[in-house]
XYZ file of C-alpha atoms in Angstrom:
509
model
C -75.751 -0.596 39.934
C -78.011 -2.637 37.636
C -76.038 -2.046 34.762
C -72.687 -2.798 36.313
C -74.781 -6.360 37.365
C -75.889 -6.701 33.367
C -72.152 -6.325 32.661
C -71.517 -9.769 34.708
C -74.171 -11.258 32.590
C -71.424 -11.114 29.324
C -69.979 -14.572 29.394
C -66.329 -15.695 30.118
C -65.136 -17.442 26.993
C -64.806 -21.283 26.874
C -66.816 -22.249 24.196
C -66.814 -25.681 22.794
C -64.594 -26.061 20.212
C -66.529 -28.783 17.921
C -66.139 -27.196 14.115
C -69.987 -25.774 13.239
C -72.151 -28.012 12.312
C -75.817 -28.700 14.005
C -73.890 -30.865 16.853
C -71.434 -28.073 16.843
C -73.319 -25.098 16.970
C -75.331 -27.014 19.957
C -71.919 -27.357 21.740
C -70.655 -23.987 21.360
C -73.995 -22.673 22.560
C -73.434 -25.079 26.038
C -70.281 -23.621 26.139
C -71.717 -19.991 26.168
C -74.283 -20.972 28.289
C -72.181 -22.328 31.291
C -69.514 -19.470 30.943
C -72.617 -17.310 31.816
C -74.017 -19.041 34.595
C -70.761 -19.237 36.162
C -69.785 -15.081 35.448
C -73.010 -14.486 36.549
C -73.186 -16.657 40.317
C -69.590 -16.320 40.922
C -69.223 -15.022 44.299
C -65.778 -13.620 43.494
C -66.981 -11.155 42.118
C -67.942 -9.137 45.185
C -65.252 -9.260 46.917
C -62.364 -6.813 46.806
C -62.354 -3.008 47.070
C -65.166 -1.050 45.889
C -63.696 0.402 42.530
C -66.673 1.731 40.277
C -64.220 1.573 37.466
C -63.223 -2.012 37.630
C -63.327 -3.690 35.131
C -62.481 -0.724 32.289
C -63.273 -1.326 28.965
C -60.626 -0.021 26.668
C -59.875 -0.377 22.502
C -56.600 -0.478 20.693
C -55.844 -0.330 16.591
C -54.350 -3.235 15.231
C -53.232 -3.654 11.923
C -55.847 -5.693 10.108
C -52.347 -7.582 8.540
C -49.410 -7.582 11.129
C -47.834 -8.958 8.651
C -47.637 -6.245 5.720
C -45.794 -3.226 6.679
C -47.266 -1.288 3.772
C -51.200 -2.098 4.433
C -52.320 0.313 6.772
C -55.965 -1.243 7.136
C -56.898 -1.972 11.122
C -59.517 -3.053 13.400
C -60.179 -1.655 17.040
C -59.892 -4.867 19.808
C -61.494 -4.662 22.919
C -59.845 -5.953 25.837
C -60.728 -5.433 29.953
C -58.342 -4.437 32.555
C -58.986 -4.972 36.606
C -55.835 -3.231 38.618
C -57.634 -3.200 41.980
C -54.962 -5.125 43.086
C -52.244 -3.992 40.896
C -49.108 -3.140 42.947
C -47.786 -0.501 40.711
C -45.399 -0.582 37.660
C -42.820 -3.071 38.956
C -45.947 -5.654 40.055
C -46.764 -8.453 37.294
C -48.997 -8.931 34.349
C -51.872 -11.392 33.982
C -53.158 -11.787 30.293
C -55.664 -13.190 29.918
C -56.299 -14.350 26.580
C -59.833 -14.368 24.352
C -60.486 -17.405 22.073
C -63.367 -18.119 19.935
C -65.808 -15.936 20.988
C -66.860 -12.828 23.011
C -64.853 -11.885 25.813
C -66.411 -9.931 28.863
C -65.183 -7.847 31.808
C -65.985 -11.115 33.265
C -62.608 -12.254 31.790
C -60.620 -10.106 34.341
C -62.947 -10.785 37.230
C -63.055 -14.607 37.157
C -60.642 -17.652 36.686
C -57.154 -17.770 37.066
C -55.820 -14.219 36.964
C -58.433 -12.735 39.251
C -57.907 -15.425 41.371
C -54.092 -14.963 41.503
C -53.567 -11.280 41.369
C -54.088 -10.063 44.628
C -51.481 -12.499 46.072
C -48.821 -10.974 43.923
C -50.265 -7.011 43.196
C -50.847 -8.309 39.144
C -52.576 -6.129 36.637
C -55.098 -8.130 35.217
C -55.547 -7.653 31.289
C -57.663 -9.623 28.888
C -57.633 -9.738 25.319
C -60.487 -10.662 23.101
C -59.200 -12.403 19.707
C -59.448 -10.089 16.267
C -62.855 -11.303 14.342
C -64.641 -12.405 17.549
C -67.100 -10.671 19.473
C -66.947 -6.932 18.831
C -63.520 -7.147 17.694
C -64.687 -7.549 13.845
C -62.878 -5.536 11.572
C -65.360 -3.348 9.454
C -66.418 -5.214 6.133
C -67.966 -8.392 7.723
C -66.820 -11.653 7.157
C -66.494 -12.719 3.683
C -63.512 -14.473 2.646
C -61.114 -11.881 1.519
C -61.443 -10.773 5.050
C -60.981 -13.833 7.048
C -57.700 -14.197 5.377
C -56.371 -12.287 8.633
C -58.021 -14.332 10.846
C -55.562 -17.253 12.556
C -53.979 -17.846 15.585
C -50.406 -16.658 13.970
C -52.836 -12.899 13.173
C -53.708 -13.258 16.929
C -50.313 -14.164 18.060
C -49.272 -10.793 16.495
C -52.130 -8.949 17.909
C -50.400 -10.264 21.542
C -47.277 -8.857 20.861
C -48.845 -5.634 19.556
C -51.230 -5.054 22.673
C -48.345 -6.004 24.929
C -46.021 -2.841 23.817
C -49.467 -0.347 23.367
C -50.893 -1.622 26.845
C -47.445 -1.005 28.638
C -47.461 2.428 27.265
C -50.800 3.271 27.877
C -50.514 1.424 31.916
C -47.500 2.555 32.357
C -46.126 -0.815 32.841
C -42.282 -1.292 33.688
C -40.089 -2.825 31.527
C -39.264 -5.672 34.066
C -42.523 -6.561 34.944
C -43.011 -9.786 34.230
C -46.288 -10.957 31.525
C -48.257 -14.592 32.033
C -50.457 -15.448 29.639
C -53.582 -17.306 30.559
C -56.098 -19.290 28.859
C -58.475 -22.269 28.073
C -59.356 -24.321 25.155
C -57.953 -22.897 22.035
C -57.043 -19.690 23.639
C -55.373 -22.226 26.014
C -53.663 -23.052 23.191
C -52.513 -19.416 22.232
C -51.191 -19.070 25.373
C -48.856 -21.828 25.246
C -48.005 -20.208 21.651
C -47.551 -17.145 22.580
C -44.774 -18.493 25.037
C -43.457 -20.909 22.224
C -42.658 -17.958 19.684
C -42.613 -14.735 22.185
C -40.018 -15.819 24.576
C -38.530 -12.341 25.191
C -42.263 -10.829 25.297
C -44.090 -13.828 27.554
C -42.459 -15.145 30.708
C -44.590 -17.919 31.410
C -48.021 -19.571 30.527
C -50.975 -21.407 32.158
C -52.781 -23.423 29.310
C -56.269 -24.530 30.654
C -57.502 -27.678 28.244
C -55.592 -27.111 25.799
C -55.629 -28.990 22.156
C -52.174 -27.906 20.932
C -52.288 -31.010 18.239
C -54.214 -30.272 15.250
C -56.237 -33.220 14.387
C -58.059 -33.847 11.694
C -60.494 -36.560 12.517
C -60.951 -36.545 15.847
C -62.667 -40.090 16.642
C -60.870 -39.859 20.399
C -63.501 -37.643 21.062
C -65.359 -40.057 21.106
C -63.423 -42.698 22.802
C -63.081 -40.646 25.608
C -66.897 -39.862 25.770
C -67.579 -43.900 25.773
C -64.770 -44.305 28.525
C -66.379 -41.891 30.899
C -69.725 -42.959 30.482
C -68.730 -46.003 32.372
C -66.650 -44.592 34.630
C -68.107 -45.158 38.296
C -66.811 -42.064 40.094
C -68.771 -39.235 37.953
C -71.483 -41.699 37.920
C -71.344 -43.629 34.842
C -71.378 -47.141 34.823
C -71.123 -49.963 31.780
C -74.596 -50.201 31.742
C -74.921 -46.446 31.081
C -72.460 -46.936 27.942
C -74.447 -50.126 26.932
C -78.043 -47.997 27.481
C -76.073 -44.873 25.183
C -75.450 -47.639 22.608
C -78.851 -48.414 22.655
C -80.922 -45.477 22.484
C -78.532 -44.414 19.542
C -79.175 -48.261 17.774
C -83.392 -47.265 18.829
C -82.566 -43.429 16.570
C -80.979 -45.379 13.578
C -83.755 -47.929 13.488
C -86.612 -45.603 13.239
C -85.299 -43.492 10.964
C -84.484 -46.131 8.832
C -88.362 -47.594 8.822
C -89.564 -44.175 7.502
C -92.871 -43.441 7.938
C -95.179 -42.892 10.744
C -91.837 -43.956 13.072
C -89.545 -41.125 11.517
C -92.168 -38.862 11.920
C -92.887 -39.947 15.711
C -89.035 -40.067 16.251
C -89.137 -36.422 14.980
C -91.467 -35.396 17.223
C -90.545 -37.045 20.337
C -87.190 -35.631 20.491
C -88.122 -32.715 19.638
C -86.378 -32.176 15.721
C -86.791 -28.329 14.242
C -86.475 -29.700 10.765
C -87.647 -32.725 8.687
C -85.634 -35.420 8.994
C -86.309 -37.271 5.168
C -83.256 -36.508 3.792
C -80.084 -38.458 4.420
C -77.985 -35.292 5.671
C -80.659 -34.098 7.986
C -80.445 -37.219 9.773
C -76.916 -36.832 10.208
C -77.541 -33.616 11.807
C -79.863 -34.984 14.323
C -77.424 -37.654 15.266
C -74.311 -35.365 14.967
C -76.397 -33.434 17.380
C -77.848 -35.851 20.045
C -73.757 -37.297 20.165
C -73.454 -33.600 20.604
C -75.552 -33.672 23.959
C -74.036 -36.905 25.301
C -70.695 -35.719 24.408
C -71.767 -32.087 25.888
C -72.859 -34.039 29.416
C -69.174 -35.475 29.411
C -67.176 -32.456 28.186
C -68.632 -30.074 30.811
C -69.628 -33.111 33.707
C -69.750 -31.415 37.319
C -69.973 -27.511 35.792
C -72.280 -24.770 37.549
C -74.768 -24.155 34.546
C -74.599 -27.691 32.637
C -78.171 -28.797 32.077
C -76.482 -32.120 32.549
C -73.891 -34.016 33.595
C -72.829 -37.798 33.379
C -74.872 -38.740 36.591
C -77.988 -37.220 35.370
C -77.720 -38.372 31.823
C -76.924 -42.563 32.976
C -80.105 -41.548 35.621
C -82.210 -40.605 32.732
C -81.549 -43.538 30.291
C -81.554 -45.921 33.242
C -84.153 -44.779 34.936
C -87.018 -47.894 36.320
C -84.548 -50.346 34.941
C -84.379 -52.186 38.139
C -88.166 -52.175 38.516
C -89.062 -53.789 35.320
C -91.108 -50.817 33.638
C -91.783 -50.242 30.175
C -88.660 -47.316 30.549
C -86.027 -48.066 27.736
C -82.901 -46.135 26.856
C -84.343 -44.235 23.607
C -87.074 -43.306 26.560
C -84.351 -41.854 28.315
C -82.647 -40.077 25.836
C -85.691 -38.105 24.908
C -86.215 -37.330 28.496
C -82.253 -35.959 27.951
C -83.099 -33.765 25.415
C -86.018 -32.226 26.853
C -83.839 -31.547 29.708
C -80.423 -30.482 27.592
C -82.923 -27.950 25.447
C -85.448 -26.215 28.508
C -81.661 -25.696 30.278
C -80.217 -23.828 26.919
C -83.847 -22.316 26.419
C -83.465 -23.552 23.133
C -87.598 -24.436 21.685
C -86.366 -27.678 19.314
C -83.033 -29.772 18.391
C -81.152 -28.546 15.338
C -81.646 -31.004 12.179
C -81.718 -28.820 9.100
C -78.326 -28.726 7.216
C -79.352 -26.576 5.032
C -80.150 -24.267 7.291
C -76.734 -24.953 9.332
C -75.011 -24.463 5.680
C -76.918 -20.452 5.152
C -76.088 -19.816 9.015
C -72.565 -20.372 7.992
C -72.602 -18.564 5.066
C -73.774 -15.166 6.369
C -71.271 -12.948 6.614
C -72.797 -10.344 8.747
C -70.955 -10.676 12.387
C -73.263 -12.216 14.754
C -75.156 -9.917 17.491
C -74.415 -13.189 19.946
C -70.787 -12.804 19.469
C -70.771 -16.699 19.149
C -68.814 -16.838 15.771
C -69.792 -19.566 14.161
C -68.644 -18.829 10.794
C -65.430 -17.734 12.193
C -64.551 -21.154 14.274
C -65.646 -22.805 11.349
C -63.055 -21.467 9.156
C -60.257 -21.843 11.529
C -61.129 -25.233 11.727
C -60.624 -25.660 7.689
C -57.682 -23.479 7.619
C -55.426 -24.474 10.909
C -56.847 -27.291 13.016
C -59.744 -29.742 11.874
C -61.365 -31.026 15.149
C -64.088 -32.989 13.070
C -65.598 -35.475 15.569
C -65.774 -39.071 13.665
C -67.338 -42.162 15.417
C -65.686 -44.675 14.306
C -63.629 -47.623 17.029
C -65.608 -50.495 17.905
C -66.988 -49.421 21.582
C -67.986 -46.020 20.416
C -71.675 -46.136 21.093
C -72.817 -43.374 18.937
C -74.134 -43.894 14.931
C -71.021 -43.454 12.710
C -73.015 -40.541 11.146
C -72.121 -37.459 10.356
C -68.475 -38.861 8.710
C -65.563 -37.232 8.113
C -66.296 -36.416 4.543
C -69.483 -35.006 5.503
C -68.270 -32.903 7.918
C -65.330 -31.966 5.607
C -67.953 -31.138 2.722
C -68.892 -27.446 4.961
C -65.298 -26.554 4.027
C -66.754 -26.577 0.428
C -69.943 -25.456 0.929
C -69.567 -22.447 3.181
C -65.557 -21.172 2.096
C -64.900 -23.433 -1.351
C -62.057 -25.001 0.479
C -61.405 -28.736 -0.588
C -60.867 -31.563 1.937
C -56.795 -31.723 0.377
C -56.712 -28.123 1.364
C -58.013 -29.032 4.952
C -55.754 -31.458 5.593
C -52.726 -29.978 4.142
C -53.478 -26.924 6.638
C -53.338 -29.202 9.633
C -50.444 -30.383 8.871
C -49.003 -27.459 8.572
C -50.392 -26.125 12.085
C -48.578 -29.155 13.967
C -45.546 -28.677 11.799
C -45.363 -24.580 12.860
C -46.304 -25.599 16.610
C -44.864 -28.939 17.288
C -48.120 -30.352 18.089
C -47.260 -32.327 21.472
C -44.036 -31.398 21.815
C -44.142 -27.376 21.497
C -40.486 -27.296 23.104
C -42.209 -24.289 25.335
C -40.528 -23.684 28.700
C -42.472 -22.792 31.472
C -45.520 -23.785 30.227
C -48.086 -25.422 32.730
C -50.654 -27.745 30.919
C -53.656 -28.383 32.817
C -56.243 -30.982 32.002
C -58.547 -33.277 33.085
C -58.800 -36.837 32.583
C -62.724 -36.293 31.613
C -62.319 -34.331 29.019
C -62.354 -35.291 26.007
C -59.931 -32.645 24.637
C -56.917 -33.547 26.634
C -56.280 -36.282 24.237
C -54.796 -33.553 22.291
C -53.003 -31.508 24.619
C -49.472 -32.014 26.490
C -50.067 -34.557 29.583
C -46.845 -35.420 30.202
C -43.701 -33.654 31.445
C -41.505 -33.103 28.850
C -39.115 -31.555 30.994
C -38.221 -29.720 34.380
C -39.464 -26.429 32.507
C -42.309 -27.748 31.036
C -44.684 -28.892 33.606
C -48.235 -30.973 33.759
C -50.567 -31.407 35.424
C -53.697 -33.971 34.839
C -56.833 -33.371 37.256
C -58.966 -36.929 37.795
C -62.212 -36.884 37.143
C -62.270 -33.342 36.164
C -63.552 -31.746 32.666
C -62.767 -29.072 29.856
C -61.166 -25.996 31.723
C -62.712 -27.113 35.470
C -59.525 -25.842 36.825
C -60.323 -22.156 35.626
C -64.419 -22.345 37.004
C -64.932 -20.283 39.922
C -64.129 -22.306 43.493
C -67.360 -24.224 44.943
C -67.825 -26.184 47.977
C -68.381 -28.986 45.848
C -64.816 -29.164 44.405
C -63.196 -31.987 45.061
C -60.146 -32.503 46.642
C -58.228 -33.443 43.830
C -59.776 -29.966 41.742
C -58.284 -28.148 44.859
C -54.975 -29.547 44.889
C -54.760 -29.106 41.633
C -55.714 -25.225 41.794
C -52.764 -24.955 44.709
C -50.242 -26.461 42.374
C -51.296 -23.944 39.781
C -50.897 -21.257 42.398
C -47.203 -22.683 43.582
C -46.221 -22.824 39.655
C -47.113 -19.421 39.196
C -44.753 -18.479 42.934
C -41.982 -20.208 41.681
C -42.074 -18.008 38.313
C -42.541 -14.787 39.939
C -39.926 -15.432 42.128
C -37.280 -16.530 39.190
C -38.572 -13.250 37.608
C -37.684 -11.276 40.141
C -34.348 -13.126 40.885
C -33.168 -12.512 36.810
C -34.407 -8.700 37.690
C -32.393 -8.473 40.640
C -29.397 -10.412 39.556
């Protein structure tokens, strides 16, 4: 029994999806962090028959390149499969779909599909994306190798698992597939509908950014927008107090000297911070904690949210104490780092650069070097602040952040930009042209600034959750949802109905 309890321990992917740099690599770890707490305290998890063998771990060979008939390299991909409720050949198929990172038997346990399958018999499947976790084709991750890896290689990989995993299941050929995911495999999902039609009857994307962007400054607007939003307990005085403490950062490490060296140790730096691009990687990372307080606000596992971050940097204001915003902030990081277990705040970038450079596959299954190479090859993502009321330092820029393209993979910033062009132009960006598709979001979030809010048509629903953030929708229940989270898990639910019954109608008819 305790190593079937260990097993809930390996986290449910939603990682951040910042591209690595310090800031980055501190998101993607949050990410990791709350997927685990969640797996881990999820009371879902016990319910249900007794099955000793649910989850089941199983591997299939893929073709290292789908795309090349005549190379007959492949990898092994892991993927999880839960058919304690399964109602036999004829019932449906959940797939649940990996994105950048590890995916655990958690994956078919939690979220969506578990949630769903026993009210329609589903077999629940998940998939964990080629080059993540212990998917890695042998030979590391140097360049000539991460040629394969894209979201048009894992697209294939979908289509490929769906004909071995019907085989191997003994799945019928009419029972219907729904993909499921969040963030970028959110993303995929939607895709996967988009250019699979005949293979994927229907999709729920969770948060997903299906525009490619490549500087992403309404990150940042959204951050500043829910800071001072009253009903997750910002206020304009928390936004004003953000802008502050970041002015207080600047300021210091501008004077040099005995204050740079007290600013390093007060908020707790791992590196020096004397040279113009380690600064930048403290600041990228502390917007990196604010914007991590936003992005995840309300989660089980989230060292903080926006109530306890506007608490902390206005704490005593009313009583007329020496407390001051920058005094608050630090108080945020010691908080943000003893909840990650993390000893000191990233602010080498030299060390960030020969992190991303290794291309042995990471024991942690994080993928850093991976996500970061998506991001110059397909999407961008590089968080810029730059609009007036953004109350972060405009530090690290774009062509700073665009410089670890060069750096780590040789790959200009003309390169980078061409490629996310090209994404949007292959996807449609916002207007995939996907039928039954259901977008979820939430209006906290700063990611759903790239993904489909709107309705484009009867076939291609929406739905937009207030006050919620990135992927809330697929956390396990709590009583502390709010009404508006539950509704908006119902609707989910009835979207799903309605498919499975038009399924079975064009199976019948």
């Amino acid at each position: 029994m305790a190593s079937r309890a260990a097993l809930w321990m390996v986290p449910l992917l939603l990682l951040s999806l910042w591209g690595p740099s310090a800031p980055a690599l501190l998101l993607r770890r949050l990410g990791e962090h709350i997927r685990q707490s969640q797996e881990s305290s999820d009371p879902g998890l016990g319910q249900g028959p007794s099955r000793a063998d649910v989850p089941r771990l199983g591997w299939l060979q893929q073709p290292l390149d789908p795309f090349n008939a005549s190379d007959s390299r492949s990898f092994m991909q892991r993927y999880w499969v839960n058919d304690q409720h399964w109602a036999g050949q004829d019932g449906p198929v959940f797939l649940h779909l990996g994105g950048e990172g590890s995916l655990g038997p958690g994956s078919v346990m939690a979220g969506h599909p578990a949630a769903l399958a026993s009210a329609w018999g589903a077999l629940v499947i998940s998939l964990e994306h080629r080059f993540y976790g212990l998917s890695v084709p042998v030979g590391g991750l140097d360049v000539a190798q991460l040629r394969y890896l894209s979201s048009r290689h894992a697209l294939a990989d979908v289509a490929s698992a769906r004909g071995a995993l019907s085989r191997l299941l003994h799945v019928s050929p009419s029972s219907p597939w729904i993909c499921f995911g969040g963030s970028y495999a959110g993303s995929l999902a939607a895709w996967a509908r988009l250019k699979m039609p005949h293979l994927v009857f229907a999709a729920v994307a969770s948060s997903a950014p299906v525009l490619a962007r490549l500087d992403f400054s309404a990150y940042d607007d959204v951050v500043s927008r829910s800071l001072s939003r009253a009903a997750i307990g910002g206020s304009p005085e928390c936004r004003a107090a953000t802008s502050a403490a970041f002015a207080e950062v600047e300021r210091r490490l501008r004077a040099g000297g005995t204050a740079r060296a007290a600013l390093r140790a007060e908020l707790g730096a791992c590196g020096s911070l004397g040279r113009a691009e380690d600064q930048a990687e403290l600041l990228g990372a502390l917007q990196a904690l604010v914007g991590g307080a936003v992005q995840y606000d309300g989660q089980a596992g989230a060292p903080l949210g926006v109530r306890q971050l506007c608490g902390l940097l206005l704490r005593d204001r009313d009583n007329h104490s020496r407390s001051t915003p920058y005094g608050g902030l630090r108080r945020a990081v010691q908080v943000f780092l003893r909840g990650l277990g993390q000893r000191c705040l990233s602010s080498s970038r030299a060390k960030s650069v020969a992190q991303l450079r290794s291309t042995e596959p990471q024991v942690s299954g994080v993928g850093d070097r991976q996500w970061l190479y998506q991001t110059c090859t397909e999407f961008g993502f590089y968080v810029t602040c730059k609009a007036p009321k953004c109350p972060f330092s405009q530090m690290p820029t774009l062509p700073y952040q665009l410089d670890l393209c060069e750096q780590v993979f040789g790959l200009s910033a003309t390169s980078v930009s061409k490629a996310v062009a090209q994404t949007n132009s292959y996807y449609g960006g916002q207007t995939p042209g996907a039928t039954q598709v259901l977008f979820v979001n939430g209006d906290t979030d700063p990611w759903h600034v790239l993904s489909v809010t709107r309705a484009l048509g009867p076939s291609e629903p929406t739905l937009l959750i207030p006050n919620a953030s990135h992927c809330l929708d697929m956390a396990p229940e709590r009583p502390s949802d709010s009404p508006s989270l539950r509704l908006a898990r119902q609707s989910i639910f009835q979207q799903v109905q309605t498919w499975l019954k038009q399924a079975k109608g064009n199976h019948t008819s």
